[in-house]
CSV table of C-alpha atoms in Angstrom, one decimal:
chain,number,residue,atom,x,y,z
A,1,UNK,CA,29.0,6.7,11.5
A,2,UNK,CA,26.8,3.6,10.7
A,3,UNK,CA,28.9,1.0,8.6
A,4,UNK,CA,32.0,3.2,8.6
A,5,UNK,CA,35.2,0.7,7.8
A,6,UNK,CA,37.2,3.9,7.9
A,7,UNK,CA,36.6,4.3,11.5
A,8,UNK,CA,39.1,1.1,11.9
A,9,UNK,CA,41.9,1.3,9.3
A,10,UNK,CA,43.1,-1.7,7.9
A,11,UNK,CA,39.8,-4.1,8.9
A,12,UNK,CA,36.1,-4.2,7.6
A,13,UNK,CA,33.0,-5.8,8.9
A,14,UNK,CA,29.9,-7.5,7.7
A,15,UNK,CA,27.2,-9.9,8.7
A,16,UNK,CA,27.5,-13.4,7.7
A,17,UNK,CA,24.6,-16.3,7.8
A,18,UNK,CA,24.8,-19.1,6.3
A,19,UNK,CA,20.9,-20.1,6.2
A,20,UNK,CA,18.0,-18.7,7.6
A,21,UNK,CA,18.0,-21.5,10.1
A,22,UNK,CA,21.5,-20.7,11.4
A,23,UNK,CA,22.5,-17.6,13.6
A,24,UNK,CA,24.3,-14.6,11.8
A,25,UNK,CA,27.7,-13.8,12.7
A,26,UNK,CA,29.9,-10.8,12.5
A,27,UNK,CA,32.9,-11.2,10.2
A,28,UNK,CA,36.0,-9.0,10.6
A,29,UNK,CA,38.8,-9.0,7.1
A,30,UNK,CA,41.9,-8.0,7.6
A,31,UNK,CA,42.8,-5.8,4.9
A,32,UNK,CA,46.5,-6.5,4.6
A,33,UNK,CA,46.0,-10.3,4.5
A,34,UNK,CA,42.6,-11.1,3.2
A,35,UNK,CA,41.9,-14.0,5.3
A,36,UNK,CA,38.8,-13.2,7.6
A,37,UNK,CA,37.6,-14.2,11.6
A,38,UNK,CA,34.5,-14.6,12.9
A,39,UNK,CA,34.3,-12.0,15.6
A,40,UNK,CA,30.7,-12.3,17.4
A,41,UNK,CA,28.2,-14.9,16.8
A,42,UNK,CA,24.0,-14.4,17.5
A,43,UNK,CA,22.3,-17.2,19.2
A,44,UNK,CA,19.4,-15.9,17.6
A,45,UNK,CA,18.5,-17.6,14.0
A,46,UNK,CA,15.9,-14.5,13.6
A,47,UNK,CA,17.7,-11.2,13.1
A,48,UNK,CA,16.9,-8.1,11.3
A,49,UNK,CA,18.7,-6.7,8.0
A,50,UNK,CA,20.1,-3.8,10.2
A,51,UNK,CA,23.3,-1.4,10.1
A,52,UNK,CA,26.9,-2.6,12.5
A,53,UNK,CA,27.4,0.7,14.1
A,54,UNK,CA,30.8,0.9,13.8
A,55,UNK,CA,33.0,3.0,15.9
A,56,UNK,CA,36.7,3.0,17.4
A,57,UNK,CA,37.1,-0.1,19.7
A,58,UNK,CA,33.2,-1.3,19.4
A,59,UNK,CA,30.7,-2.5,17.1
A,60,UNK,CA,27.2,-1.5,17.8
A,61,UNK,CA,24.0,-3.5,17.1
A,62,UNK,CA,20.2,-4.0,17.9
A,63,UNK,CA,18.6,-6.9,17.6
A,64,UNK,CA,15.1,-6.5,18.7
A,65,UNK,CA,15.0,-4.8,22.1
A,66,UNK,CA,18.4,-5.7,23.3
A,67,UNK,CA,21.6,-3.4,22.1
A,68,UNK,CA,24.5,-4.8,21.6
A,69,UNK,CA,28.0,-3.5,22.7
A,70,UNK,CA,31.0,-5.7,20.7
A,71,UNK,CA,34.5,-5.2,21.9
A,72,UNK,CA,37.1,-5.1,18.6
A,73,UNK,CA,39.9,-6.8,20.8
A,74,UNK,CA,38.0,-9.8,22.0
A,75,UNK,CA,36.6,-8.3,25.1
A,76,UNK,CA,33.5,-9.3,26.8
A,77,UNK,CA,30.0,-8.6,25.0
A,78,UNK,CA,27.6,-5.8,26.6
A,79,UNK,CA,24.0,-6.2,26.4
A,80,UNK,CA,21.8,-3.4,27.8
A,81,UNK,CA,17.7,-4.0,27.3
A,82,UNK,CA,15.8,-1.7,25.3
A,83,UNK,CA,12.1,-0.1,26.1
A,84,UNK,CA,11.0,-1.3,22.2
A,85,UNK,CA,12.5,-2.5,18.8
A,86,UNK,CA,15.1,0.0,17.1
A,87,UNK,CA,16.3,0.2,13.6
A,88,UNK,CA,19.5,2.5,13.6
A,89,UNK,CA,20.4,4.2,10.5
A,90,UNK,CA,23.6,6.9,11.8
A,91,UNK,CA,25.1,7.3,15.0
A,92,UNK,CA,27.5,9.5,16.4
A,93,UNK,CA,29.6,9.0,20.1
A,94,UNK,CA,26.8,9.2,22.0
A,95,UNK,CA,23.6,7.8,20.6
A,96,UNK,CA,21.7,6.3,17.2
A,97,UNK,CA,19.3,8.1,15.2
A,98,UNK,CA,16.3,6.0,13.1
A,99,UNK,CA,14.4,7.9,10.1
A,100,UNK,CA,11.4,5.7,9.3
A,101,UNK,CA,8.4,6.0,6.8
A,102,UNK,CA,5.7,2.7,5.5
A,103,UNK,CA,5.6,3.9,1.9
A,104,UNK,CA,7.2,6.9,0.1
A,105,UNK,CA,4.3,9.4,0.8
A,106,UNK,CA,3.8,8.6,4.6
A,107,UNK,CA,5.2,11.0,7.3
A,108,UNK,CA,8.5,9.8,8.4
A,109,UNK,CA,9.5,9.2,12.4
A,110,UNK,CA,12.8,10.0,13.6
A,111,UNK,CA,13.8,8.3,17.1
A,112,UNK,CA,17.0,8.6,19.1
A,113,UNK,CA,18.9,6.0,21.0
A,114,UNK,CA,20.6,6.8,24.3
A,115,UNK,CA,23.7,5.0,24.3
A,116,UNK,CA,24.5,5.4,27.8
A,117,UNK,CA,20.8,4.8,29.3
A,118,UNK,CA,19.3,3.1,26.2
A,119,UNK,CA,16.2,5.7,26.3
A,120,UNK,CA,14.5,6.4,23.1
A,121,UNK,CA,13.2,9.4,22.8
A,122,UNK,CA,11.3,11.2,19.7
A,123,UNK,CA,12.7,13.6,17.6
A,124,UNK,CA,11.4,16.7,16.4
A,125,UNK,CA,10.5,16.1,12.6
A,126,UNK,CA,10.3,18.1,9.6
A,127,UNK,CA,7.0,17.9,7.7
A,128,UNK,CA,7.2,15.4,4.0
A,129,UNK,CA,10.5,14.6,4.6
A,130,UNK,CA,11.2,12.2,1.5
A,131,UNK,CA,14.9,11.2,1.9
A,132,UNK,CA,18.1,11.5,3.9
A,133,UNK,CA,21.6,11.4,4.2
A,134,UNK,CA,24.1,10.3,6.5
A,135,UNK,CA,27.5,12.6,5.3
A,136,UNK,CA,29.8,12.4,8.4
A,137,UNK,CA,28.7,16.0,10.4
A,138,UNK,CA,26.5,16.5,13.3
A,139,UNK,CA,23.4,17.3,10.6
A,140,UNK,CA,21.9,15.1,8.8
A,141,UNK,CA,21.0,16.3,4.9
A,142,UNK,CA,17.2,15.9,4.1
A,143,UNK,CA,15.2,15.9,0.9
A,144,UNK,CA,11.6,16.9,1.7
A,145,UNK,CA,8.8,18.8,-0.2
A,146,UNK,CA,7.3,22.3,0.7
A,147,UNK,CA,3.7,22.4,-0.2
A,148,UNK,CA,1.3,25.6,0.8
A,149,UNK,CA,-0.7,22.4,2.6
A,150,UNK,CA,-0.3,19.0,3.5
A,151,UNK,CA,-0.8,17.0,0.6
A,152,UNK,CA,-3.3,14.7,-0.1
A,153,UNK,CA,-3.0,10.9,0.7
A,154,UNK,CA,-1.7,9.5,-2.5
A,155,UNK,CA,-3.5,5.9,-2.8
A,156,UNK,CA,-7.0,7.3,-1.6
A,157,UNK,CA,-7.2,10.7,-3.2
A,158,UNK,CA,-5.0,9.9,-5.9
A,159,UNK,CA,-6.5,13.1,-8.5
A,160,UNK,CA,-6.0,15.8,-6.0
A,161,UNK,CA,-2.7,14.5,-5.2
A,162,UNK,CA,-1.2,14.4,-8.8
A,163,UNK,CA,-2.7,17.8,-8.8
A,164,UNK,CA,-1.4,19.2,-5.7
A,165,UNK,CA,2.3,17.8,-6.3
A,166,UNK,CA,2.3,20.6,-10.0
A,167,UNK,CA,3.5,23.1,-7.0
A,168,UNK,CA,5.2,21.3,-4.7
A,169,UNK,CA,8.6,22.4,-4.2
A,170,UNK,CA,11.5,19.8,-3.6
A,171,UNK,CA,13.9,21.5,-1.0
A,172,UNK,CA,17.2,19.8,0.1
A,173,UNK,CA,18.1,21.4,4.1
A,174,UNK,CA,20.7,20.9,7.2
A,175,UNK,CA,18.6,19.3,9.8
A,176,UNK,CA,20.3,18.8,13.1
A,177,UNK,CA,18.9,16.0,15.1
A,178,UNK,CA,19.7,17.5,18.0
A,179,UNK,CA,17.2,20.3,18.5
A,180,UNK,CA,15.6,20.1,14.7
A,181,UNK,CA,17.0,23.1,13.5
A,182,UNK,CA,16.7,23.3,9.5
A,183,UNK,CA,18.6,25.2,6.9
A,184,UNK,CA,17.8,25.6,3.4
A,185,UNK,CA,20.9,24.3,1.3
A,186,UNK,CA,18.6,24.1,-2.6
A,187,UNK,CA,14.9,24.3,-3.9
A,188,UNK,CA,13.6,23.6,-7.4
A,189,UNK,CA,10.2,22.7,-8.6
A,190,UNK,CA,8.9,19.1,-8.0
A,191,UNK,CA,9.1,18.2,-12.2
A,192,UNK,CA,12.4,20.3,-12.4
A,193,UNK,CA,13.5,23.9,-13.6
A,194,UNK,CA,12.0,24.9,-16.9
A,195,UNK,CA,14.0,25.6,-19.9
A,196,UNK,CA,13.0,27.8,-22.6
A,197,UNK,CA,12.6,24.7,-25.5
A,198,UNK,CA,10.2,23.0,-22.8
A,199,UNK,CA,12.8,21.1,-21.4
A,200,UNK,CA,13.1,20.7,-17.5
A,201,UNK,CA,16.7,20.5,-15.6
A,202,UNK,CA,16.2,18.5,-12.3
A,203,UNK,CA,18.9,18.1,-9.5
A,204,UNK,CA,19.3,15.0,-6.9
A,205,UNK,CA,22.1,14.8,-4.2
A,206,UNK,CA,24.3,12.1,-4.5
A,207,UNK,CA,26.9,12.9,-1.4
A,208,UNK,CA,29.2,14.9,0.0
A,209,UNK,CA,33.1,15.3,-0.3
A,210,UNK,CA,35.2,17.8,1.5
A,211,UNK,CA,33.2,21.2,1.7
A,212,UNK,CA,31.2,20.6,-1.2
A,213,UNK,CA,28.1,18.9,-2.1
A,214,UNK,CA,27.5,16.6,-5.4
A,215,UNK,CA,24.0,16.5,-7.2
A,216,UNK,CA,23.3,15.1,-10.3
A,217,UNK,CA,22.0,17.4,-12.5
A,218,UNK,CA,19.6,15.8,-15.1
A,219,UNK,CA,18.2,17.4,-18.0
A,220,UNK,CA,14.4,15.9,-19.8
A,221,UNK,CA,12.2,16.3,-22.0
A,222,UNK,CA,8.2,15.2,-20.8
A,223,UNK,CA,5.9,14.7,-23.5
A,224,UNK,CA,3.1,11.7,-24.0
A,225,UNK,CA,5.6,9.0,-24.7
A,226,UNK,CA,7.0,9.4,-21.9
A,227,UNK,CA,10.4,10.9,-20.2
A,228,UNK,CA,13.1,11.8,-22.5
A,229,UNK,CA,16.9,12.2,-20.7
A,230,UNK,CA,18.8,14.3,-23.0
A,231,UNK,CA,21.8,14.5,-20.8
A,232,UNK,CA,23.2,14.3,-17.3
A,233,UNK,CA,26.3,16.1,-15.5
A,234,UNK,CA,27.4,16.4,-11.9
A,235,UNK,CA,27.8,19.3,-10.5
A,236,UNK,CA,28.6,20.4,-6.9
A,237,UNK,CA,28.2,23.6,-4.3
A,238,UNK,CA,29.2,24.9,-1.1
A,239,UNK,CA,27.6,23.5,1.9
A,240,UNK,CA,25.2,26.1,1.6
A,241,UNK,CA,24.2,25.9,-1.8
A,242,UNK,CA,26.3,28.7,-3.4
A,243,UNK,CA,29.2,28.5,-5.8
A,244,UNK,CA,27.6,25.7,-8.4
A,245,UNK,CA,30.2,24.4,-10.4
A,246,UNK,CA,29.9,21.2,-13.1
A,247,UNK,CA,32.2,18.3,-12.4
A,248,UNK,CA,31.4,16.1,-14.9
A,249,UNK,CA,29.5,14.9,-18.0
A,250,UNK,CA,27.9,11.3,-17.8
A,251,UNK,CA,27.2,9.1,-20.7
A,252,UNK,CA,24.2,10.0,-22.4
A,253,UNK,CA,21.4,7.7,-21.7
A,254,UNK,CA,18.8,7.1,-18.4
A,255,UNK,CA,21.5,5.0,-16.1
A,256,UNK,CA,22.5,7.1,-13.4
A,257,UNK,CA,26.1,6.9,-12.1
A,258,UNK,CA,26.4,4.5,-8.8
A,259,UNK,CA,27.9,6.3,-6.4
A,260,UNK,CA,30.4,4.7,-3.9
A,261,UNK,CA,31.5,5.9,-0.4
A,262,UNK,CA,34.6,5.8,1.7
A,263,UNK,CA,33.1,5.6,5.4
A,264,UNK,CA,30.0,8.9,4.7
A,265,UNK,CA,32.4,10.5,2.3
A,266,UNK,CA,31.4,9.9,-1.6
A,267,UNK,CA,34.3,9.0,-3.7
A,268,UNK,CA,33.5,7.5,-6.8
A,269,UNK,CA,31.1,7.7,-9.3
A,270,UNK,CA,31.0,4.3,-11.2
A,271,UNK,CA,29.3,4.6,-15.1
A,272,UNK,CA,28.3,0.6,-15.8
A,273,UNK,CA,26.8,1.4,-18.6
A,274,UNK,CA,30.4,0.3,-20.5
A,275,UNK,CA,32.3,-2.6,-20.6
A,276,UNK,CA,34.6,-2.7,-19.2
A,277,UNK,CA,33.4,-0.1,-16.4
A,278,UNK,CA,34.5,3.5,-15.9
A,279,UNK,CA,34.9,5.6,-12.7
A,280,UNK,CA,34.9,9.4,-11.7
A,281,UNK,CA,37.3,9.7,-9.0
A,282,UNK,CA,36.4,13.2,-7.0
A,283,UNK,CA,39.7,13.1,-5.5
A,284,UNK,CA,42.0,13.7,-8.7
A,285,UNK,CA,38.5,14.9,-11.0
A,286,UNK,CA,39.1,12.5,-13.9
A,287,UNK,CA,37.4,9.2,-15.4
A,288,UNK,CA,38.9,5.5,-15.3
A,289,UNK,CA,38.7,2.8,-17.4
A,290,UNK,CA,39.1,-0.6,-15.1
A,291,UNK,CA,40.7,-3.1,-16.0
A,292,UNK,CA,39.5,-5.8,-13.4
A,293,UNK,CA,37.0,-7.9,-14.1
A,294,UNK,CA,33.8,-7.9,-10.8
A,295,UNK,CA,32.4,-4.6,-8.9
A,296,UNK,CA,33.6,-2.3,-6.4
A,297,UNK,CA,31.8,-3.0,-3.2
A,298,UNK,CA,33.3,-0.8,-0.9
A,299,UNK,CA,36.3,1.7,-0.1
A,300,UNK,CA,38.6,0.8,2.8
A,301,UNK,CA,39.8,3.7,5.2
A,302,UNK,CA,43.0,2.8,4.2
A,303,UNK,CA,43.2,2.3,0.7
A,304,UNK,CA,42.1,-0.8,-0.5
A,305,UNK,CA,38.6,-1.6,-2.9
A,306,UNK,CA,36.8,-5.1,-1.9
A,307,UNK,CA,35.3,-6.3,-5.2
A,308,UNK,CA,32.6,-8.6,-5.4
A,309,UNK,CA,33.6,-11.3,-8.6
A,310,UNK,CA,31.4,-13.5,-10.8
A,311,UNK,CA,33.0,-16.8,-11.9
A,312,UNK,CA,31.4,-19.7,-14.0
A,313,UNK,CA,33.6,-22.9,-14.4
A,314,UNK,CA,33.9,-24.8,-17.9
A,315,UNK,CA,31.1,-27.8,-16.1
A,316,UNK,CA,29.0,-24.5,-16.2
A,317,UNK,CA,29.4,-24.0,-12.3
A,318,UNK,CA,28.9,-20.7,-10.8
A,319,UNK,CA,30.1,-19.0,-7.7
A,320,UNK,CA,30.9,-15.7,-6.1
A,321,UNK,CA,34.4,-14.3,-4.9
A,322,UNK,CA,35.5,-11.5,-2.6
A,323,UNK,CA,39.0,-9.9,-3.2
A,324,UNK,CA,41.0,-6.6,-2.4
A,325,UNK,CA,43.0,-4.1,-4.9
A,326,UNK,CA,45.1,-1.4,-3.8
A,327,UNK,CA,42.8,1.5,-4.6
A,328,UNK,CA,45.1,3.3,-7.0
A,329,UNK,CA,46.9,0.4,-9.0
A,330,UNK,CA,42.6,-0.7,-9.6
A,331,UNK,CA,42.1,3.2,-10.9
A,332,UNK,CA,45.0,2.7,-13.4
A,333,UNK,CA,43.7,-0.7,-14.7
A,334,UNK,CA,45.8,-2.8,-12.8
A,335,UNK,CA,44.3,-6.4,-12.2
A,336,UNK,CA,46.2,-7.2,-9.5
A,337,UNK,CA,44.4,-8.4,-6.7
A,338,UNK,CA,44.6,-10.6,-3.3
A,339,UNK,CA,41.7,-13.1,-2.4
A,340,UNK,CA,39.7,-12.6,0.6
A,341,UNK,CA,40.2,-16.5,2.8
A,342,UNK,CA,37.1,-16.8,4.2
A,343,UNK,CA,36.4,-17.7,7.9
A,344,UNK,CA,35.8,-21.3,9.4
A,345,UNK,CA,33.9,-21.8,13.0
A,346,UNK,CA,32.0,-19.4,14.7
A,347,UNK,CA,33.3,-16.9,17.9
């Protein structure tokens, strides 16, 4: 999967460039020891904010029609040429898949990347496809809407628009990239379910974890000042959208919970609305308070948080710090934590 550390326990990777003048180089931590290496270096100075496609033994990576085959061990470096520019969002073994749109109302392409040959070939695509996600299976989970007609370009026939959308239907499917299959997983109206005070419930996926899907389920109140959220839970279901049950309540208020993956697998659910923070853990069901100062970057596939800290100096200097926690001493407030040493040189 695209960015997944937990392919290659015990190491994570992420770009690193100094300036927009200087090229951009691939940094590997080790997890156990916090000091990090530079593993590839660009020659290029221009590169685009794209995915590593991580994977066991190589990283992955396009950088404008060229991919990029990076041996973990040291090996040599593949290049293969490309027909045209690719932006990668997932892979799996065999390929990369890119989901592209210009604006939120446009028709979104989906292309596929050949590994092997380095064709790209286009994709069958569902019609007013609005999101996606990435959760680790062969399918991909999409977010479209099902209107009884296309809709109406939003910037140029903005009235009829507004007025179609009262009917649209938001539907959440299975779509498999491979032959653009769909299947149905939840519908709701476009503004929500209707309650009997007026009121409107209205779900949005947040990830998947296990056999079960996780939605956050947000009750509101629309009137003419505006949006009212009276309260939000999360609540999950079966794969194919049976069994609903509620997970949790969230603190009362519009922030939505941040959700935080391990590899395509959702794992936490961080409430920053307190201080100090507090996160839902889906693995044991229960909140914690932190006691660690800085946020949770990422998960680890074996165990470990990398936090992102904030520190000002008493001469009023200000400068950002990387560190790892051991996953469940950080869940239990524990502030224990080892430094990432940054890299020197280039590879």
């Amino acid at each position: 999967n695209c960015g997944d550390d937990t392919q290659t326990p015990g190491k994570m990777y992420h770009f690193y460039q100094e300036s927009e003048d200087t090229p951009q180089s691939i940094i590997e931590l080790d997890c156990d020891t916090g000091q990090e290496r530079c593993l590839y270096t660009f020659t290029s100075e221009k590169m685009p904010d794209g995915p590593l496609l991580i994977q066991p033994g190589v990283i992955r990576r396009t950088v404008g029609k060229t991919l990029y085959t990076i041996p973990l061990d040291g090996g040599e470096v593949q290049t293969m040429p490309l027909e045209e520019g690719f932006d990668p969002v997932v892979c799996d073994a065999y390929g990369a898949y890119e989901f592209w749109g210009a604006d939120w109302d446009v028709q979104r392409s989906f292309r596929r990347l050949d590994f092997a040959t380095g064709q790209i070939t286009e994709l069958k695509t569902p019609d007013q496809v609005q999101s996606y996600w990435a959760v680790g299976q062969d399918r991909i989970i999409l977010w479209r809407l099902v209107t009884d007609a296309p809709l109406p370009d939003a910037h140029t026939q903005n009235e009829q628009y507004y007025a179609a959308i009262q009917s649209a239907t938001t539907e959440y499917d299975w779509y498999d990239p491979a032959t653009g299959e769909l299947e149905k997983i939840y519908a709701e109206p476009y503004y929500g379910v209707g309650q009997a005070d007026g009121s409107q419930n209205q779900r949005f996926f947040l990830g998947m974890a296990g056999d079960r899907l996780y939605f956050q389920n947000t009750h509101l109140l629309r009137g003419n000042s505006g949006v009212e959220v009276l309260d939000m839970q999360v609540e999950s279901c079966a794969v194919d959208g049976t069994d609903w049950q509620t997970e949790c309540t969230l603190t009362a208020g519009n922030a939505a919970p941040v959700p935080l993956w391990e590899g395509p697998t959702l794992r936490w659910l961080i409430d920053n609305t307190t201080s100090p923070i507090k996160i839902y853990d889906l693995t044991d069901r229960a909140w914690h308070t932190i006691g660690l100062s800085g946020w949770p970057e990422s998960l680890t596939g074996d165990g470990k948080v990398y936090l992102m800290q904030e520190q000002w100096g008493s001469d009023g200097s200000y400068k950002v710090v990387y560190g790892l926690a051991d996953r469940d001493d950080y869940l239990a407030g524990s502030t224990d934590w080892t430094p990432v040493i940054p890299c020197t040189g280039t590879s």
